Coordinates of C-alpha atoms and ligand atoms in Angstrom, one line a residue:
M20 CA 0.0 0.0 0.0
A21 CA 1.4 3.4 -1.0
G22 CA 0.4 7.0 -0.8
L23 CA -0.2 9.1 -3.9
K24 CA 1.0 12.6 -4.8
L25 CA 0.0 14.7 -7.7
V26 CA 2.2 17.8 -8.3
H27 CA 1.2 20.6 -10.6
L28 CA -0.5 18.2 -12.9
Y29 CA -1.9 19.5 -16.2
K30 CA -3.7 17.9 -19.1
R31 CA -4.4 19.5 -22.4
Y32 CA -6.0 17.5 -25.2
E33 CA -4.5 18.6 -28.5
N34 CA -7.7 17.6 -30.2
S35 CA -10.0 19.4 -27.8
G36 CA -10.8 21.9 -30.6
K37 CA -13.5 24.4 -29.6
K38 CA -14.6 22.4 -26.5
K39 CA -15.2 24.7 -23.6
I40 CA -12.4 23.7 -21.3
Q41 CA -11.2 26.6 -19.2
N42 CA -7.8 27.8 -20.6
N43 CA -8.0 24.6 -22.7
Y44 CA -6.9 22.4 -19.8
A45 CA -8.9 19.4 -18.9
V46 CA -6.8 19.3 -15.7
N47 CA -5.4 22.5 -14.6
D48 CA -2.5 22.7 -12.0
L49 CA -3.8 19.9 -9.8
N50 CA -2.0 19.3 -6.5
L51 CA -3.3 16.5 -4.3
E52 CA -1.9 14.1 -1.8
C53 CA -3.5 10.9 -0.5
A54 CA -2.0 9.3 2.6
Q55 CA -1.4 5.6 2.7
G56 CA -4.6 3.8 3.1
E57 CA -6.7 6.9 2.5
F58 CA -9.9 6.8 0.5
M59 CA -10.1 9.9 -1.7
A60 CA -13.1 10.7 -3.8
L61 CA -12.6 12.9 -6.9
L62 CA -16.0 14.7 -7.2
G63 CA -17.3 17.1 -9.7
P64 CA -19.8 17.6 -12.5
S65 CA -19.5 15.8 -15.9
G66 CA -16.5 17.0 -17.9
C67 CA -14.6 18.5 -15.0
G68 CA -11.5 16.3 -15.5
K69 CA -12.0 13.5 -13.0
T70 CA -11.6 10.6 -15.4
T71 CA -8.6 12.3 -17.1
T72 CA -6.9 12.6 -13.8
L73 CA -7.5 9.0 -13.0
R74 CA -6.3 7.9 -16.4
M75 CA -3.1 9.9 -15.9
I76 CA -2.5 8.2 -12.6
A77 CA -3.1 4.8 -14.2
G78 CA -0.7 5.7 -17.1
L79 CA -3.4 5.4 -19.7
E80 CA -3.2 9.1 -20.6
D81 CA -0.1 11.2 -21.3
I82 CA 0.7 13.9 -18.8
T83 CA 1.0 17.4 -20.3
Q84 CA 2.9 18.7 -17.4
G85 CA 3.5 17.8 -13.7
D86 CA 4.5 14.8 -11.7
I87 CA 2.8 11.8 -10.2
Y88 CA 4.3 9.8 -7.3
I89 CA 3.0 6.5 -6.1
G90 CA 4.8 6.0 -2.8
D91 CA 8.3 7.5 -3.4
T92 CA 8.4 6.5 -7.0
R93 CA 7.8 9.1 -9.7
V94 CA 5.7 7.1 -12.1
N95 CA 5.4 9.5 -15.1
D96 CA 7.4 7.3 -17.3
L97 CA 6.3 3.9 -16.0
E98 CA 4.0 1.6 -18.0
P99 CA 0.6 1.0 -16.5
K100 CA 1.5 -2.6 -15.6
D101 CA 4.5 -1.4 -13.6
R102 CA 2.6 1.1 -11.5
H103 CA 1.1 -1.6 -9.1
I104 CA -2.4 -0.3 -9.5
G105 CA -5.8 -2.0 -9.6
L106 CA -8.4 -0.5 -11.9
A107 CA -12.2 -0.8 -11.7
F108 CA -13.8 1.4 -14.3
E109 CA -17.4 1.9 -15.1
D110 CA -17.6 -0.5 -18.0
Y111 CA -17.2 -4.0 -16.6
A112 CA -14.8 -5.1 -19.4
M113 CA -15.1 -8.8 -18.6
Y114 CA -14.1 -11.4 -21.1
P115 CA -17.5 -12.9 -22.2
P116 CA -16.1 -16.4 -23.1
L117 CA -14.5 -16.8 -19.7
T118 CA -16.2 -17.9 -16.4
V119 CA -16.2 -15.5 -13.4
Y120 CA -13.3 -17.5 -12.0
D121 CA -11.2 -17.1 -15.1
N122 CA -12.0 -13.5 -15.4
I123 CA -10.8 -12.9 -11.8
A124 CA -7.7 -15.0 -12.4
F125 CA -6.9 -13.4 -15.8
N126 CA -4.4 -10.8 -14.8
L127 CA -2.5 -13.1 -12.5
R128 CA -2.3 -15.7 -15.3
A129 CA -1.0 -13.0 -17.7
K130 CA 1.7 -12.4 -15.1
K131 CA 2.5 -16.1 -15.0
V132 CA 1.7 -16.4 -11.3
D133 CA 1.8 -20.1 -10.2
R134 CA -1.6 -21.9 -10.7
K135 CA -1.9 -22.9 -7.0
E136 CA -1.3 -19.4 -5.9
I137 CA -3.9 -18.0 -8.3
D138 CA -6.4 -20.5 -7.0
R139 CA -5.6 -19.5 -3.4
R140 CA -6.0 -15.8 -4.2
V141 CA -9.3 -16.3 -6.1
R142 CA -10.7 -18.3 -3.3
E143 CA -9.5 -15.7 -0.8
I144 CA -11.1 -12.8 -2.6
A145 CA -14.4 -14.5 -3.7
P146 CA -16.0 -14.4 -0.2
L147 CA -14.8 -10.9 0.3
M148 CA -16.6 -9.8 -2.8
Q149 CA -19.5 -12.3 -2.3
V150 CA -18.9 -14.1 -5.6
E151 CA -18.2 -17.6 -4.3
D152 CA -21.4 -19.0 -5.6
I153 CA -21.0 -17.6 -9.2
L154 CA -17.4 -18.6 -9.8
D155 CA -18.5 -21.0 -12.6
A156 CA -21.0 -18.6 -14.2
M157 CA -20.5 -16.9 -17.5
P158 CA -20.6 -13.1 -17.5
V159 CA -23.7 -12.9 -19.7
K160 CA -25.7 -14.6 -16.8
L161 CA -24.8 -12.0 -14.2
S162 CA -26.8 -9.1 -12.8
G163 CA -25.3 -5.6 -12.8
G164 CA -24.4 -5.8 -9.1
Q165 CA -22.7 -9.2 -9.6
K166 CA -20.7 -7.9 -12.6
Q167 CA -19.6 -5.0 -10.6
R168 CA -18.4 -7.3 -7.7
V169 CA -16.4 -9.4 -10.2
N170 CA -15.0 -6.2 -11.7
I171 CA -13.7 -5.0 -8.3
A172 CA -12.4 -8.5 -7.5
R173 CA -10.3 -8.4 -10.7
A174 CA -8.9 -5.1 -9.6
I175 CA -7.9 -6.1 -6.1
I176 CA -6.7 -9.6 -6.7
R177 CA -3.4 -8.1 -7.9
R178 CA -2.9 -6.6 -4.4
P179 CA -2.4 -3.2 -5.8
E180 CA -0.5 -0.4 -4.1
L181 CA -3.3 1.9 -5.3
L182 CA -6.9 1.1 -6.2
L183 CA -8.4 3.4 -8.9
M184 CA -12.2 3.3 -9.4
D185 CA -14.1 5.3 -11.9
E186 CA -17.9 5.6 -11.3
P187 CA -18.0 1.8 -10.5
L188 CA -21.7 2.1 -9.5
S189 CA -22.9 4.1 -12.4
H190 CA -24.7 1.2 -14.1
L191 CA -26.6 0.2 -11.0
D192 CA -30.0 1.5 -10.1
G193 CA -31.1 3.0 -6.8
K194 CA -31.3 0.1 -4.3
A195 CA -28.5 -1.9 -5.9
R196 CA -26.3 1.2 -5.9
Q197 CA -26.9 1.8 -2.2
A198 CA -26.2 -1.9 -1.4
M199 CA -23.0 -1.9 -3.4
R200 CA -21.9 1.4 -1.7
V201 CA -22.1 -0.4 1.6
E202 CA -20.2 -3.3 0.2
I203 CA -17.4 -1.1 -1.1
K204 CA -17.1 0.6 2.2
R205 CA -16.8 -2.8 4.0
L206 CA -14.3 -4.1 1.4
I207 CA -12.1 -1.0 1.7
N208 CA -12.1 -1.4 5.4
E209 CA -10.9 -5.0 5.0
I210 CA -8.3 -4.6 2.4
K211 CA -7.1 -1.1 3.6
C212 CA -5.8 -0.1 0.2
T213 CA -5.2 3.5 -0.8
T214 CA -8.1 4.3 -3.1
V215 CA -9.0 7.1 -5.5
Y216 CA -12.6 7.0 -6.4
V217 CA -14.2 9.1 -9.2
T218 CA -17.8 10.0 -8.9
H219 CA -20.2 12.9 -9.8
D220 CA -22.5 11.7 -7.0
Q221 CA -21.9 13.8 -3.9
L222 CA -23.8 11.3 -1.8
E223 CA -21.5 8.5 -2.8
A224 CA -18.5 10.7 -2.1
M225 CA -19.8 11.8 1.3
S226 CA -20.7 8.3 2.4
L227 CA -17.5 6.5 1.2
A228 CA -14.5 8.9 1.3
D229 CA -12.1 9.8 4.1
R230 CA -11.6 13.0 2.1
I231 CA -13.2 14.5 -1.0
A232 CA -11.4 16.6 -3.7
I233 CA -14.0 18.7 -5.5
I234 CA -13.1 19.8 -9.0
N235 CA -14.7 22.2 -11.4
F236 CA -13.5 23.0 -14.9
G237 CA -10.3 21.0 -14.3
V238 CA -9.5 23.2 -11.2
L239 CA -9.4 21.8 -7.7
Q240 CA -11.8 23.8 -5.5
Q241 CA -11.4 22.2 -2.1
V242 CA -10.1 19.1 -0.4
G243 CA -11.5 18.0 2.9
T244 CA -13.3 15.5 5.0
P245 CA -17.0 15.2 4.2
A246 CA -17.8 17.3 7.3
E247 CA -15.3 20.0 6.3
V248 CA -16.6 20.4 2.8
Y249 CA -20.2 20.4 4.1
D250 CA -19.8 22.7 7.0
N251 CA -17.0 24.9 5.6
P252 CA -17.3 25.2 1.8
V253 CA -14.6 27.5 0.4
N254 CA -16.9 28.9 -2.3
E255 CA -20.4 29.0 -3.8
F256 CA -19.6 26.1 -6.1
V257 CA -18.7 23.7 -3.3
A258 CA -21.5 24.9 -1.2
S259 CA -24.1 24.2 -3.9
F260 CA -22.5 20.9 -5.1
I261 CA -22.4 19.2 -1.7
G262 CA -25.8 18.5 0.0
E263 CA -29.2 17.5 -1.4
P264 CA -31.2 19.5 -1.8
P265 CA -28.5 22.0 -2.3
M266 CA -27.7 25.0 -0.1
N267 CA -30.1 27.9 -0.7
I268 CA -27.9 30.8 -2.1
M269 CA -29.5 34.2 -2.6
E270 CA -28.4 37.7 -3.3
T271 CA -28.8 39.9 -0.3
T272 CA -28.3 43.5 0.9
I273 CA -27.2 43.7 4.5
I274 CA -28.8 46.6 6.5
N275 CA -28.0 47.9 9.9
R276 CA -31.0 48.3 12.1
D277 CA -30.5 49.6 15.6
G278 CA -27.0 48.4 15.7
S279 CA -27.7 44.9 14.4
F280 CA -27.1 43.6 10.9
F281 CA -29.7 41.8 8.9
F282 CA -29.8 40.1 5.5
T283 CA -32.6 41.5 3.4
F284 CA -33.9 40.2 0.0
E285 CA -35.4 42.1 -2.9
G286 CA -39.1 41.5 -3.2
S287 CA -39.4 39.8 0.2
D288 CA -40.1 40.8 3.8
L289 CA -37.7 38.1 5.1
N290 CA -35.0 39.4 7.4
I291 CA -32.3 37.2 8.9
Q292 CA -29.9 38.2 11.5
V293 CA -26.3 38.3 10.3
P294 CA -24.1 36.2 12.7
E295 CA -22.1 38.4 15.1
R296 CA -18.8 36.9 13.8
Y297 CA -19.3 38.8 10.5
R298 CA -19.5 42.2 12.2
G299 CA -16.0 43.1 11.1
V300 CA -16.7 42.4 7.4
V301 CA -20.2 43.8 6.7
A302 CA -21.6 47.3 6.7
D303 CA -25.0 48.9 6.1
G304 CA -25.8 48.4 2.3
F305 CA -23.2 45.6 1.9
K306 CA -24.2 43.4 -1.1
C307 CA -23.2 39.7 -1.3
K308 CA -24.8 36.3 -1.4
M309 CA -26.2 34.5 1.6
G310 CA -26.2 30.7 1.8
V311 CA -28.2 28.6 4.2
R312 CA -28.9 24.9 4.1
P313 CA -32.5 23.6 3.9
M314 CA -32.3 21.9 7.3
D315 CA -31.3 25.2 8.9
L316 CA -34.7 26.7 8.1
L317 CA -37.4 25.9 10.6
I318 CA -41.1 26.2 11.0
G319 CA -41.9 28.2 14.1
G320 CA -44.5 26.9 16.6
E321 CA -47.1 28.8 18.6
G322 CA -45.9 32.3 19.5
S323 CA -43.0 32.1 17.1
M324 CA -41.3 35.4 16.2
G325 CA -40.5 34.0 12.7
T326 CA -41.5 35.8 9.5
P327 CA -44.9 34.8 8.1
E328 CA -44.2 33.2 4.7
R329 CA -46.5 31.5 2.2
I330 CA -45.7 28.0 1.1
A331 CA -45.1 27.9 -2.7
T332 CA -44.4 24.1 -3.1
F333 CA -44.8 21.1 -0.8
E334 CA -43.4 17.6 -1.4
N335 CA -44.0 14.7 1.0
L336 CA -41.1 12.2 0.6
G337 CA -42.1 10.0 3.5
D338 CA -39.6 10.5 6.2
E339 CA -39.1 14.2 5.3
R340 CA -41.0 17.0 3.8
R341 CA -39.7 19.7 1.4
I342 CA -41.2 23.1 1.5
G343 CA -40.5 25.8 -1.1
I344 CA -40.9 29.5 -0.2
R345 CA -40.5 32.3 -2.7
V346 CA -37.9 34.8 -1.7
G347 CA -37.9 37.4 -4.5
D348 CA -37.4 35.3 -7.6
T349 CA -35.7 32.4 -5.8
L350 CA -37.4 29.3 -4.4
M351 CA -35.9 28.8 -1.0
M352 CA -36.1 25.1 0.1
L353 CA -36.8 24.0 3.7
I354 CA -36.6 20.4 5.0
T355 CA -38.7 19.4 7.9
E356 CA -39.7 16.3 9.8
D357 CA -42.9 18.0 10.9
D358 CA -45.6 15.7 9.7
R359 CA -48.4 18.2 9.3
R360 CA -50.0 18.0 5.9
Y361 CA -49.1 21.4 4.5
K362 CA -50.2 22.6 1.1
S363 CA -49.3 25.4 -1.3
G364 CA -50.7 28.7 0.0
D365 CA -50.5 27.8 3.7
I366 CA -48.7 30.4 5.9
I367 CA -45.9 29.3 8.2
K368 CA -43.7 31.3 10.6
L369 CA -40.2 30.9 9.1
E370 CA -37.3 30.8 11.4
V371 CA -33.7 30.7 10.3
R372 CA -30.7 29.5 12.2
G373 CA -28.9 32.8 11.5
E374 CA -25.6 31.4 12.9
K375 CA -25.6 28.7 10.2
T376 CA -25.6 31.2 7.3
H377 CA -22.6 31.7 5.0
L378 CA -21.6 34.7 3.0
F379 CA -20.2 34.6 -0.6
D380 CA -18.6 37.2 -2.7
L381 CA -21.0 38.5 -5.4
Q382 CA -18.3 38.5 -8.1
T383 CA -15.9 35.6 -7.3
G384 CA -18.3 33.3 -5.4
D385 CA -15.5 32.9 -2.7
R386 CA -16.7 32.5 0.8
I387 CA -16.3 35.7 2.8
R388 CA -14.6 34.8 6.0
E389 CA -15.3 36.4 9.4
K390 CA -12.4 38.5 10.7
Ligands
ATP414 P1 -17.5 12.5 -17.0 O1 -18.0 12.2 -15.6 O2 -18.6 13.0 -17.9 O3 -16.7 11.4 -17.6 P2 -15.1 13.8 -16.2 O4 -15.1 14.8 -15.0 O5 -14.5 12.5 -15.9 O6 -16.5 13.7 -16.8 P3 -13.2 14.0 -18.3 O7 -13.7 12.8 -19.0 O8 -11.9 13.9 -17.6 O9 -14.3 14.6 -17.3 O10 -13.1 15.2 -19.4 C1 -12.5 16.5 -19.1 C2 -12.6 17.3 -20.3 O11 -11.7 16.8 -21.3 C3 -13.9 17.4 -21.0 O12 -14.2 18.7 -21.5 C4 -13.8 16.4 -22.1 O13 -14.7 16.7 -23.2 C5 -12.4 16.5 -22.5 N1 -11.8 15.2 -23.0 C6 -11.8 14.0 -22.4 N2 -11.2 13.1 -23.2 C7 -10.8 13.7 -24.3 C8 -10.2 13.3 -25.5 N3 -9.7 12.0 -25.6 N4 -9.9 14.2 -26.5 C9 -10.3 15.5 -26.3 N5 -11.0 16.0 -25.2 C10 -11.2 15.1 -24.2

């Protein structure tokens, strides 16, 4: 097991033509370190450069500039087969004429590993990936989840220094996806292998990863634990990408009323107190964006001092309810466990956990830090 270090890594596709890649770089000055045994998720929207990064680490894509280290070895010029990596990509890439057993054993046979040793390793990994019962089956007979387990077994049987996974669950639907997520977590705990996991699904990244690297337009936005990127997003992009439903982010003008600061919103009576810690950075008339998570909006009870607001949308999702409230031309989402049957048009007293609000710069989208 080895750590991974990416140093000023760039990728420019010569044939990218008029594709809208910022500065023409699919990966733009990426610096990232994964500790030994760490599970790092690369998270971002489609086209942000996740797969390109993974393919450069694997040696399947040329590096335009920069260095990649696996452990202490600079691997830029090493062939993929000499990098000691295991690959599990989204397409299962199994050999249809071979049984599951032979598919799992394939790479070891190619390396001329002893037959008994191959058998020992296949039988060691099969229960771990819960494929013991299908070792004799042909790939065509397998479900998506089974194919995915075989795919991962093939990647880890080589005992890689580094496991690289690219959207391994993307072919699975809701329930199977969730079940497989739990299995991957269990597996990684057992094999304790440094892992880089590409996904565009923030929930997958949040539930699996030790740390998440969030990328947009080839540029790393933030690296942090799930709690760090959720509670302390560095900018509007990260704030809105992490969390479902996303953080409510709205333009605001801050006013000073009797010595206290409040967020105000055009076309709305809503006033939210600005946390004291921002006193040093705001002033009367200060314009920025305010962000607040849907679970930090509350429905006030009897005698609440909250602002009366009309419900615009109501969704009952079983264990939670989502309420939309119009604030100017934005729909502000609130999540509640309150099981009253609200409907559009009902009036509620809206309370906001002011201390949970974030401020973002209007132009750059960067989070404004308290002084
Ligand atoms: P997805 O989740 O959709 O695969 P991604 O974040 O993995 O997205 P990449 O596949 O790494 O993104 O693509 C990054 C950028 O590089 C995109 O703009 C893409 O169009 C471009 N790109 C990827 N492969 C090539 C290629 N072989 N030639 C030219 N441009 C490419």
